[in-house]
């Protein structure tokens, strides 16, 4: 499998899941959390590299553990989720920088475009499918909970449990982008597609579809440009998404 | 009005609620019959929203009890919305989401909107583009979905102009009369209480008054409740047909709380 084909086999399903998750994250007012939370993957990646394990699995484990930790602290202290993510992020970044072998730190932070194994592609597909399935099944509960948590609770939604599942799915979606975008840039795919889609849509369905389309287009176009020009993959994808956002600014405000 | 002895819908006994080691409600007791409309009045920090959330089961009582009629279905109209209203969310999306959660047919969403007098165009409009009055009616439509027996509303007209406020209370009165709904609403606007409520609960952590608007809304109660200059409340009370401004002057300084529990 060539590196471009294998990375696209991983990146395209990841783009669908991250784009969709970005839409819900914007609705929940936590898109910036994606940017910081992704760094929580670093200690897991570093330890996996040290121990000769699959870095993707290390990143996933680290992010899920971070998600659980944030949820627990938030429940016990009542502090806002974003605040907790900020604290856990700062500590995780420091731990990650210490434990990640320095020669692989750049790839962990900025992503890489080398060929990936079928095992990694299969794991990524399974994670992407799980994230998409969760968002589809929980969409109504998520919409009510983000609209007003008390209203959702009165309607019978277990908001604390839903928040935990959302954080875990959020962490899993971020983990999907680690390999090709890196911990520092995966947040861009959470933030930029919804920022574009919200300018062109008026209904939730159209907005979420827009998030997915922009995310997939940025990954596809960015990957092709990076392969043809010999540029780094992660930054090229982020620049492609950024260029799309710049173009979207030409649309007049309604 | 309803039957001579309407069934009891809600019984609250010695309800005390503690939040962050602070007593927010202290031994509050009252009862409410089905089909009645209870206005909860009180100054900021009196515990009105906490009472509503405790009645809804969102906050646990430290002691005392809240007992609803068995099988009573409750709905809620919150004071504020968490979501950024400039996001692409429409009332239709919210109603359809709630209908799916409650396993109701999608036609129930349309019926709820109709009952709240919401035109089809409003259903399709992003919530951020709605007027304050339309948004409040949308929240009432959301509450109506699922055929509740009781709706609890937290300051449903707080940010509305007088005309929009009148429309909202007219809708609530109409729903109560046509559907026999029981209403519990928090309000800061004393002028709407005589026409919108059959019962008034004055709250300042503990019960300051409870009764019909005519019984409860006296200058003395106003003065005790708000600890404000009595002349203003004498004016309000006179507008409601109460004499007794001197009584307010005499009792205005008295801060002790009587319990008039039913």
Short mmCIF file of C-alpha atoms in Angstrom, two decimals:
data_model
loop_
_atom_site.label_atom_id
_atom_site.label_comp_id
_atom_site.label_asym_id
_atom_site.label_seq_id
_atom_site.Cartn_x
_atom_site.Cartn_y
_atom_site.Cartn_z
CA UNK A 1 0.00 0.00 0.00
CA UNK A 2 1.51 3.38 -0.96
CA UNK A 3 1.79 5.99 1.75
CA UNK A 4 -0.79 8.30 0.11
CA UNK A 5 -3.37 5.51 -0.30
CA UNK A 6 -2.86 4.16 3.20
CA UNK A 7 -2.93 7.57 4.84
CA UNK A 8 -6.14 8.43 2.91
CA UNK A 9 -7.68 5.13 4.01
CA UNK A 10 -7.10 6.33 7.55
CA UNK A 11 -7.72 10.04 7.07
CA UNK A 12 -11.02 10.04 5.16
CA UNK A 13 -13.11 8.10 7.69
CA UNK A 14 -11.35 10.13 10.38
CA UNK A 15 -12.37 13.34 8.59
CA UNK A 16 -16.04 12.25 8.60
CA UNK A 17 -15.97 11.50 12.34
CA UNK A 18 -13.96 14.60 13.31
CA UNK A 19 -16.09 16.90 11.12
CA UNK A 20 -19.30 15.56 12.65
CA UNK A 21 -17.86 15.77 16.15
CA UNK A 22 -16.72 19.35 15.42
CA UNK A 23 -20.32 20.27 14.59
CA UNK A 24 -21.59 18.99 17.93
CA UNK A 25 -18.59 20.53 19.73
CA UNK A 26 -19.51 23.94 18.29
CA UNK A 27 -23.11 23.45 19.44
CA UNK A 28 -21.80 22.61 22.91
CA UNK A 29 -19.49 25.65 22.83
CA UNK A 30 -16.34 23.60 23.20
CA UNK A 31 -14.59 23.73 19.84
CA UNK A 32 -11.51 25.34 21.35
CA UNK A 33 -11.44 22.45 23.80
CA UNK A 34 -10.57 20.23 20.84
CA UNK A 35 -7.42 22.19 20.27
CA UNK A 36 -6.22 21.80 23.83
CA UNK A 37 -7.64 18.37 24.58
CA UNK A 38 -5.77 16.77 21.70
CA UNK A 39 -2.50 17.40 23.54
CA UNK A 40 -3.64 14.96 26.22
CA UNK A 41 -2.73 12.25 23.67
CA UNK A 42 0.97 13.08 23.92
CA UNK A 43 1.87 11.08 27.07
CA UNK A 44 0.13 8.00 25.59
CA UNK A 45 1.94 8.39 22.27
CA UNK A 46 5.26 8.88 24.05
CA UNK A 47 4.85 5.84 26.27
CA UNK A 48 3.67 3.69 23.33
CA UNK A 49 6.77 4.69 21.36
CA UNK A 50 9.02 3.93 24.34
CA UNK A 51 7.44 0.52 24.84
CA UNK A 52 7.29 -0.35 21.11
CA UNK A 53 3.47 -0.28 20.96
CA UNK A 54 1.16 1.23 18.32
CA UNK A 55 1.27 5.02 18.99
CA UNK A 56 -2.36 5.41 17.83
CA UNK A 57 -3.52 3.04 20.56
CA UNK A 58 -1.35 4.87 23.08
CA UNK A 59 -2.91 8.19 22.02
CA UNK A 60 -6.43 6.76 22.21
CA UNK A 61 -5.81 5.32 25.69
CA UNK A 62 -4.32 8.59 26.90
CA UNK A 63 -7.18 10.67 25.51
CA UNK A 64 -9.87 8.38 26.94
CA UNK A 65 -8.18 8.42 30.35
CA UNK A 66 -7.94 12.23 30.10
CA UNK A 67 -11.64 12.43 29.18
CA UNK A 68 -12.59 10.35 32.22
CA UNK A 69 -10.37 12.43 34.47
CA UNK A 70 -11.89 15.71 33.20
CA UNK A 71 -15.42 14.37 33.70
CA UNK A 72 -14.68 13.20 37.23
CA UNK A 73 -13.04 16.47 38.32
CA UNK A 74 -15.85 18.46 36.69
CA UNK A 75 -18.48 16.43 38.55
CA UNK A 76 -16.74 16.75 41.89
CA UNK A 77 -15.83 20.43 41.69
CA UNK A 78 -18.50 21.88 39.39
CA UNK A 79 -15.78 23.69 37.43
CA UNK A 80 -16.53 24.26 33.73
CA UNK A 81 -15.42 21.52 31.28
CA UNK A 82 -13.18 23.91 29.33
CA UNK A 83 -11.39 24.90 32.54
CA UNK A 84 -10.73 21.27 33.42
CA UNK A 85 -9.54 20.48 29.91
CA UNK A 86 -7.09 23.37 30.20
CA UNK A 87 -5.59 22.04 33.43
CA UNK A 88 -5.33 18.42 32.25
CA UNK A 89 -3.95 19.62 28.90
CA UNK A 90 -1.12 21.62 30.47
CA UNK A 91 -0.03 18.71 32.67
CA UNK A 92 -0.37 16.17 29.83
CA UNK A 93 1.67 18.34 27.47
CA UNK A 94 4.51 18.54 29.98
CA UNK A 95 4.42 14.80 30.67
CA UNK A 96 4.22 14.08 26.93
CA UNK A 97 7.22 16.28 26.16
CA UNK A 98 9.21 14.50 28.87
CA UNK A 99 8.39 10.90 27.90
CA UNK A 100 8.22 11.14 24.09
CA UNK A 101 11.57 10.32 22.44
CA UNK A 102 12.84 13.62 21.07
CA UNK A 103 13.36 12.32 17.53
CA UNK A 104 9.68 11.35 17.34
CA UNK A 105 8.28 14.34 19.19
CA UNK A 106 7.92 16.42 16.01
CA UNK A 107 5.83 13.73 14.28
CA UNK A 108 3.68 13.28 17.40
CA UNK A 109 3.02 17.02 17.51
CA UNK A 110 2.70 17.79 13.78
CA UNK A 111 1.66 14.41 12.31
CA UNK A 112 3.34 12.42 9.59
CA UNK A 113 2.58 11.14 6.10
CA UNK A 114 4.45 7.83 6.13
CA UNK A 115 2.61 4.62 5.22
CA UNK A 116 0.40 3.17 7.93
CA UNK A 117 -0.30 -0.51 8.53
CA UNK A 118 -3.59 -2.20 7.77
CA UNK A 119 -3.96 -2.80 11.50
CA UNK A 120 -3.81 0.94 12.14
CA UNK A 121 -6.33 1.57 9.33
CA UNK A 122 -8.66 -1.10 10.77
CA UNK A 123 -8.41 0.37 14.29
CA UNK A 124 -9.08 3.86 12.92
CA UNK A 125 -12.09 2.63 10.93
CA UNK A 126 -13.54 0.95 14.01
CA UNK A 127 -13.05 4.11 16.10
CA UNK A 128 -14.53 6.35 13.38
CA UNK A 129 -17.55 4.05 13.02
CA UNK A 130 -18.06 4.05 16.81
CA UNK A 131 -17.89 7.85 17.03
CA UNK A 132 -20.33 8.31 14.13
CA UNK A 133 -22.72 5.67 15.53
CA UNK A 134 -22.67 7.33 18.97
CA UNK A 135 -23.37 10.78 17.54
CA UNK A 136 -26.21 9.43 15.40
CA UNK A 137 -27.84 7.53 18.27
CA UNK A 138 -27.35 10.31 20.83
CA UNK A 139 -28.15 13.22 18.49
CA UNK A 140 -31.55 14.04 20.00
CA UNK A 141 -30.29 13.85 23.59
CA UNK A 142 -27.24 15.94 22.68
CA UNK A 143 -29.38 18.60 21.01
CA UNK A 144 -31.62 18.93 24.07
CA UNK A 145 -28.72 18.85 26.54
CA UNK A 146 -26.83 21.60 24.71
CA UNK A 147 -30.00 23.68 24.39
CA UNK A 148 -30.64 23.53 28.13
CA UNK A 149 -29.33 20.84 30.45
CA UNK A 150 -32.28 21.15 32.86
CA UNK A 151 -34.79 20.83 30.02
CA UNK A 152 -33.01 17.69 28.87
CA UNK A 153 -33.06 16.26 32.40
CA UNK A 154 -36.79 16.97 32.78
CA UNK A 155 -37.31 15.18 29.45
CA UNK A 156 -35.61 12.11 30.91
CA UNK A 157 -32.06 12.53 29.57
CA UNK A 158 -29.27 11.47 31.94
CA UNK A 159 -27.14 14.55 31.30
CA UNK A 160 -24.08 13.53 33.39
CA UNK A 161 -23.87 10.16 31.62
CA UNK A 162 -24.37 11.81 28.23
CA UNK A 163 -21.58 14.32 28.99
CA UNK A 164 -19.20 11.49 29.85
CA UNK A 165 -20.00 9.59 26.65
CA UNK A 166 -19.62 12.79 24.63
CA UNK A 167 -16.22 13.53 26.17
CA UNK A 168 -15.04 9.98 25.43
CA UNK A 169 -16.32 10.18 21.83
CA UNK A 170 -14.68 13.61 21.51
CA UNK A 171 -11.39 12.14 22.74
CA UNK A 172 -11.72 9.20 20.34
CA UNK A 173 -12.41 11.52 17.39
CA UNK A 174 -9.31 13.59 18.23
CA UNK A 175 -7.23 10.40 18.44
CA UNK A 176 -8.22 9.62 14.85
CA UNK A 177 -6.45 12.71 13.59
CA UNK A 178 -3.23 12.21 15.56
CA UNK A 179 -1.45 10.12 12.93
CA UNK A 180 -1.83 12.53 10.02
CA UNK A 181 -2.39 15.89 11.73
CA UNK A 182 -0.52 15.48 14.99
CA UNK A 183 -1.57 16.54 18.47
CA UNK A 184 -0.96 20.20 17.76
CA UNK A 185 -3.09 20.43 14.61
CA UNK A 186 -5.95 17.97 14.97
CA UNK A 187 -7.98 20.69 16.72
CA UNK A 188 -8.05 22.60 13.41
CA UNK A 189 -10.33 19.94 11.89
CA UNK A 190 -12.67 20.30 14.88
CA UNK A 191 -12.77 24.10 14.63
CA UNK A 192 -12.59 25.15 10.98
CA UNK A 193 -15.29 23.01 9.23
CA UNK A 194 -18.08 24.08 11.65
CA UNK A 195 -16.92 27.70 11.41
CA UNK A 196 -17.49 27.49 7.64
CA UNK A 197 -20.68 25.39 7.75
CA UNK A 198 -22.48 27.69 10.18
CA UNK A 199 -22.18 30.56 7.69
CA UNK A 200 -24.10 28.69 5.00
CA UNK A 201 -26.74 26.65 6.84
CA UNK A 202 -29.95 27.25 8.79
CA UNK A 203 -30.90 23.78 9.96
CA UNK A 204 -29.07 21.30 12.14
CA UNK A 205 -29.04 18.58 9.48
CA UNK A 206 -27.58 20.88 6.84
CA UNK A 207 -25.04 22.26 9.32
CA UNK A 208 -23.76 18.81 10.33
CA UNK A 209 -23.64 17.69 6.69
CA UNK A 210 -21.68 20.87 5.89
CA UNK A 211 -19.17 20.11 8.68
CA UNK A 212 -18.54 16.64 7.25
CA UNK A 213 -18.26 17.85 3.64
CA UNK A 214 -15.75 20.60 4.50
CA UNK A 215 -13.72 18.28 6.71
CA UNK A 216 -13.51 15.54 4.06
CA UNK A 217 -12.76 18.05 1.29
CA UNK A 218 -9.94 19.64 3.34
CA UNK A 219 -8.35 16.24 4.01
CA UNK A 220 -8.74 15.05 0.42
CA UNK A 221 -7.50 18.23 -1.26
CA UNK A 222 -4.80 18.76 1.37
CA UNK A 223 -3.52 15.18 0.95
CA UNK A 224 -3.37 15.47 -2.84
CA UNK A 225 -1.62 18.84 -2.71
CA UNK A 226 0.86 17.56 -0.08
CA UNK A 227 1.62 14.43 -2.17
CA UNK A 228 2.06 16.35 -5.43
CA UNK A 229 4.14 19.17 -3.94
CA UNK A 230 6.07 17.09 -1.42
CA UNK A 231 4.79 19.25 1.44
CA UNK A 232 4.13 18.07 4.99
CA UNK A 233 0.68 16.50 5.18
CA UNK A 234 -0.72 17.94 8.44
CA UNK A 235 0.09 21.60 7.82
CA UNK A 236 -1.14 21.33 4.18
CA UNK A 237 -4.53 19.97 5.34
CA UNK A 238 -4.86 22.73 7.94
CA UNK A 239 -3.89 25.39 5.36
CA UNK A 240 -6.45 23.97 2.91
CA UNK A 241 -9.17 24.22 5.57
CA UNK A 242 -7.95 27.73 6.44
CA UNK A 243 -8.11 28.77 2.76
CA UNK A 244 -11.69 27.44 2.57
CA UNK A 245 -12.58 29.52 5.61
CA UNK A 246 -11.01 32.61 4.02
CA UNK A 247 -13.10 32.02 0.89
CA UNK A 248 -16.24 31.60 3.00
CA UNK A 249 -15.73 35.13 4.33
CA UNK A 250 -16.74 36.46 0.91
CA UNK A 251 -20.29 35.39 1.70
CA UNK A 252 -22.20 38.43 2.94
CA UNK A 253 -23.57 38.40 6.45
CA UNK A 254 -27.31 37.72 6.49
CA UNK B 1 -63.62 27.04 37.13
CA UNK B 2 -63.09 23.37 37.67
CA UNK B 3 -64.98 21.11 40.07
CA UNK B 4 -65.79 22.14 43.61
CA UNK B 5 -63.00 20.00 45.04
CA UNK B 6 -60.33 19.54 42.41
CA UNK B 7 -57.81 16.80 43.23
CA UNK B 8 -54.56 17.73 44.93
CA UNK B 9 -51.74 18.02 42.38
CA UNK B 10 -48.82 18.95 44.61
CA UNK B 11 -48.04 18.80 48.29
CA UNK B 12 -44.84 20.40 49.63
CA UNK B 13 -44.08 19.87 53.32
CA UNK B 14 -41.30 21.53 55.32
CA UNK B 15 -39.05 21.65 52.27
CA UNK B 16 -35.49 22.67 53.07
CA UNK B 17 -32.84 22.84 50.36
CA UNK B 18 -29.13 23.30 51.07
CA UNK B 19 -26.69 24.26 48.31
CA UNK B 20 -22.95 24.60 48.99
CA UNK B 21 -23.60 24.47 52.75
CA UNK B 22 -26.06 27.36 52.47
CA UNK B 23 -29.76 27.01 53.29
CA UNK B 24 -31.50 28.31 50.19
CA UNK B 25 -35.01 27.21 51.18
CA UNK B 26 -36.17 26.81 54.76
CA UNK B 27 -39.21 24.75 55.76
CA UNK B 28 -41.40 25.78 52.83
CA UNK B 29 -44.88 24.22 52.80
CA UNK B 30 -47.83 24.64 50.46
CA UNK B 31 -50.34 22.66 48.45
CA UNK B 32 -51.70 23.12 44.97
CA UNK B 33 -54.85 21.68 43.41
CA UNK B 34 -55.06 20.47 39.82
CA UNK B 35 -55.86 23.22 37.34
CA UNK B 36 -54.58 26.03 39.54
CA UNK B 37 -51.97 28.63 38.62
CA UNK B 38 -49.39 29.42 41.28
CA UNK B 39 -47.27 32.57 41.09
CA UNK B 40 -44.01 32.39 43.04
CA UNK B 41 -42.86 35.88 44.06
CA UNK B 42 -39.83 37.09 45.92
CA UNK B 43 -36.71 39.24 45.68
CA UNK B 44 -33.52 38.12 43.94
CA UNK B 45 -31.87 35.28 45.83
CA UNK B 46 -35.12 34.30 47.54
CA UNK B 47 -34.85 30.74 46.26
CA UNK B 48 -37.53 30.87 43.56
CA UNK B 49 -35.53 29.09 40.85
CA UNK B 50 -34.22 26.60 43.41
CA UNK B 51 -37.81 25.85 44.45
CA UNK B 52 -38.78 25.21 40.83
CA UNK B 53 -35.77 22.94 40.25
CA UNK B 54 -36.51 21.04 43.45
CA UNK B 55 -40.15 20.59 42.42
CA UNK B 56 -38.87 19.22 39.10
CA UNK B 57 -36.56 16.76 40.85
CA UNK B 58 -33.42 18.47 39.52
CA UNK B 59 -32.22 19.35 43.03
CA UNK B 60 -32.57 17.10 46.09
CA UNK B 61 -34.31 18.33 49.25
CA UNK B 62 -32.15 18.35 52.38
CA UNK B 63 -35.32 17.59 54.35
CA UNK B 64 -39.08 17.73 53.88
CA UNK B 65 -41.02 16.34 50.95
CA UNK B 66 -42.32 17.17 47.50
CA UNK B 67 -45.19 14.90 46.48
CA UNK B 68 -46.83 15.18 43.07
CA UNK B 69 -50.08 13.47 42.14
CA UNK B 70 -49.18 9.93 41.00
CA UNK B 71 -48.43 9.89 37.29
CA UNK B 72 -48.36 13.67 36.92
CA UNK B 73 -46.33 14.68 33.88
CA UNK B 74 -44.17 17.74 34.44
CA UNK B 75 -42.73 20.15 31.91
CA UNK B 76 -40.39 23.09 32.35
CA UNK B 77 -39.79 26.46 30.74
CA UNK B 78 -36.32 27.61 31.89
CA UNK B 79 -35.27 31.17 32.53
CA UNK B 80 -32.39 31.08 30.07
CA UNK B 81 -31.10 29.00 27.22
CA UNK B 82 -27.58 27.55 27.32
CA UNK B 83 -27.07 27.26 23.56
CA UNK B 84 -25.70 30.01 21.35
CA UNK B 85 -28.93 31.06 19.66
CA UNK B 86 -27.05 32.09 16.52
CA UNK B 87 -26.38 28.47 15.73
CA UNK B 88 -28.52 26.70 13.12
CA UNK B 89 -31.10 25.37 15.57
CA UNK B 90 -34.81 25.62 14.86
CA UNK B 91 -37.85 24.94 17.00
CA UNK B 92 -38.73 22.12 14.61
CA UNK B 93 -35.40 20.40 15.38
CA UNK B 94 -35.98 20.75 19.13
CA UNK B 95 -39.55 19.48 18.96
CA UNK B 96 -38.64 16.54 16.73
CA UNK B 97 -35.72 15.63 19.01
CA UNK B 98 -37.96 15.66 22.08
CA UNK B 99 -40.66 13.68 20.25
CA UNK B 100 -38.13 10.96 19.34
CA UNK B 101 -36.82 10.79 22.91
CA UNK B 102 -40.38 10.42 24.24
CA UNK B 103 -41.18 7.96 21.41
CA UNK B 104 -44.05 10.12 20.17
CA UNK B 105 -45.14 10.31 16.53
CA UNK B 106 -43.60 13.24 14.65
CA UNK B 107 -47.11 14.70 14.24
CA UNK B 108 -47.03 15.44 18.01
CA UNK B 109 -44.42 18.14 17.32
CA UNK B 110 -46.78 19.97 14.97
CA UNK B 111 -49.67 19.69 17.44
CA UNK B 112 -47.55 21.17 20.26
CA UNK B 113 -46.57 24.12 18.04
CA UNK B 114 -50.21 24.64 17.08
CA UNK B 115 -51.32 24.57 20.73
CA UNK B 116 -48.80 27.32 21.51
CA UNK B 117 -50.10 29.37 18.59
CA UNK B 118 -46.84 29.11 16.64
CA UNK B 119 -47.02 29.76 12.89
CA UNK B 120 -45.30 27.27 10.54
CA UNK B 121 -42.72 29.88 9.49
CA UNK B 122 -41.48 30.19 13.08
CA UNK B 123 -40.87 26.44 13.22
CA UNK B 124 -38.36 26.76 10.38
CA UNK B 125 -36.66 29.94 11.60
CA UNK B 126 -33.33 29.68 13.46
CA UNK B 127 -33.98 30.38 17.15
CA UNK B 128 -31.60 33.35 17.10
CA UNK B 129 -33.81 35.10 14.53
CA UNK B 130 -36.95 34.88 16.66
CA UNK B 131 -38.32 37.76 18.71
CA UNK B 132 -38.35 37.43 22.50
CA UNK B 133 -42.08 36.68 22.45
CA UNK B 134 -41.72 34.04 19.72
CA UNK B 135 -38.88 32.41 21.63
CA UNK B 136 -40.93 32.23 24.83
CA UNK B 137 -43.87 30.75 22.95
CA UNK B 138 -41.43 28.27 21.37
CA UNK B 139 -40.32 27.20 24.83
CA UNK B 140 -43.95 26.79 25.85
CA UNK B 141 -44.57 24.68 22.72
CA UNK B 142 -41.57 22.56 23.69
CA UNK B 143 -43.06 22.14 27.18
CA UNK B 144 -46.47 21.18 25.74
CA UNK B 145 -45.02 18.32 23.70
CA UNK B 146 -45.79 15.14 25.63
CA UNK B 147 -49.14 16.41 26.99
CA UNK B 148 -47.95 17.49 30.44
CA UNK B 149 -50.30 17.96 33.39
CA UNK B 150 -48.13 20.67 34.93
CA UNK B 151 -45.84 23.33 33.46
CA UNK B 152 -43.30 25.09 35.67
CA UNK B 153 -42.07 28.37 34.20
CA UNK B 154 -39.11 30.39 35.46
CA UNK B 155 -39.75 34.06 34.71
CA UNK B 156 -41.40 33.37 31.35
CA UNK B 157 -41.64 37.05 30.42
CA UNK B 158 -38.48 38.46 32.00
CA UNK B 159 -37.07 39.99 28.82
CA UNK B 160 -40.31 40.82 27.00
CA UNK B 161 -42.04 44.11 26.34
CA UNK B 162 -45.54 44.61 27.76
CA UNK B 163 -47.38 43.50 24.64
CA UNK B 164 -45.37 40.28 24.26
CA UNK B 165 -45.78 39.65 27.99
CA UNK B 166 -49.55 40.03 27.70
CA UNK B 167 -49.60 37.53 24.80
CA UNK B 168 -47.62 34.96 26.78
CA UNK B 169 -49.90 35.20 29.83
CA UNK B 170 -52.96 35.11 27.59
CA UNK B 171 -51.63 31.89 26.05
CA UNK B 172 -50.96 30.39 29.48
CA UNK B 173 -54.45 31.33 30.73
CA UNK B 174 -55.98 29.85 27.60
CA UNK B 175 -54.00 26.59 28.02
CA UNK B 176 -55.03 26.32 31.64
CA UNK B 177 -58.69 26.85 30.85
CA UNK B 178 -58.84 24.62 27.76
CA UNK B 179 -56.52 21.81 28.90
CA UNK B 180 -56.88 21.98 32.65
CA UNK B 181 -53.13 22.48 32.98
CA UNK B 182 -51.65 23.29 36.37
CA UNK B 183 -49.13 26.13 36.21
CA UNK B 184 -46.35 27.17 38.55
CA UNK B 185 -44.56 30.32 37.46
CA UNK B 186 -41.91 32.59 38.90
CA UNK B 187 -42.47 36.26 38.19
CA UNK B 188 -41.02 39.62 39.12
CA UNK B 189 -43.94 41.46 37.58
CA UNK B 190 -46.54 41.93 40.30
CA UNK B 191 -49.03 43.50 37.90
CA UNK B 192 -49.72 40.22 36.08
CA UNK B 193 -50.30 38.17 39.20
CA UNK B 194 -53.98 38.98 39.94
CA UNK B 195 -55.06 37.99 36.42
CA UNK B 196 -52.59 35.14 35.79
CA UNK B 197 -52.53 33.36 39.16
CA UNK B 198 -55.11 31.69 41.36
CA UNK B 199 -52.55 31.25 44.16
CA UNK B 200 -49.52 33.24 45.25
CA UNK B 201 -46.51 31.98 47.16
CA UNK B 202 -44.27 34.73 48.49
CA UNK B 203 -40.84 33.41 49.16
CA UNK B 204 -37.80 34.79 50.88
CA UNK B 205 -36.01 31.54 51.70
CA UNK B 206 -38.99 30.77 53.94
CA UNK B 207 -42.66 31.23 53.14
CA UNK B 208 -43.71 34.86 53.61
CA UNK B 209 -47.25 34.41 52.33
CA UNK B 210 -49.46 31.88 50.63
CA UNK B 211 -53.02 32.27 49.45
CA UNK B 212 -55.15 33.75 46.73
CA UNK B 213 -53.82 36.97 45.20
CA UNK B 214 -56.43 38.95 47.13
CA UNK B 215 -55.38 37.35 50.42
CA UNK B 216 -51.68 37.39 49.80
CA UNK B 217 -50.88 40.62 48.00
CA UNK B 218 -51.11 43.10 50.83
CA UNK B 219 -48.84 46.08 51.42
CA UNK B 220 -47.58 44.42 54.59
CA UNK B 221 -46.52 41.35 52.66
CA UNK B 222 -44.83 43.46 50.00
CA UNK B 223 -42.89 45.34 52.63
CA UNK B 224 -41.82 42.15 54.40
CA UNK B 225 -40.99 40.41 51.17
CA UNK B 226 -38.93 43.06 49.47
CA UNK B 227 -37.96 45.25 52.44
CA UNK B 228 -38.40 48.19 50.08
CA UNK B 229 -39.82 51.69 50.55
CA UNK B 230 -43.44 51.19 51.41
CA UNK B 231 -44.78 54.05 49.29
CA UNK B 232 -44.03 52.19 46.08
CA UNK B 233 -45.81 49.08 47.26
CA UNK B 234 -48.71 51.09 48.59
CA UNK B 235 -49.10 52.39 45.08
CA UNK B 236 -48.97 48.85 43.66
CA UNK B 237 -51.39 47.58 46.29
CA UNK B 238 -53.82 50.42 45.63
CA UNK B 239 -53.68 49.58 41.95
CA UNK B 240 -54.77 46.07 42.96
CA UNK B 241 -57.67 47.42 45.00
CA UNK B 242 -56.13 47.20 48.45
CA UNK B 243 -56.36 49.99 50.92
CA UNK B 244 -54.06 50.04 53.89
CA UNK B 245 -51.10 52.11 52.89
CA UNK B 246 -50.78 53.16 56.52
CA UNK B 247 -50.66 49.54 57.45
CA UNK B 248 -47.69 49.19 55.19
CA UNK B 249 -46.06 52.13 56.84
CA UNK B 250 -46.68 50.63 60.23
CA UNK B 251 -45.55 47.16 59.37
CA UNK B 252 -42.92 47.96 56.83
CA UNK B 253 -40.12 47.86 59.33
CA UNK B 254 -41.20 44.48 60.66
CA UNK B 255 -38.93 41.83 59.10
CA UNK B 256 -40.16 38.77 60.96
CA UNK B 257 -41.67 36.09 58.73
CA UNK B 258 -45.06 34.61 59.42
CA UNK B 259 -45.90 31.23 57.97
CA UNK B 260 -49.29 30.99 56.35
CA UNK B 261 -48.94 27.43 55.22
CA UNK B 262 -52.00 25.60 54.00
#
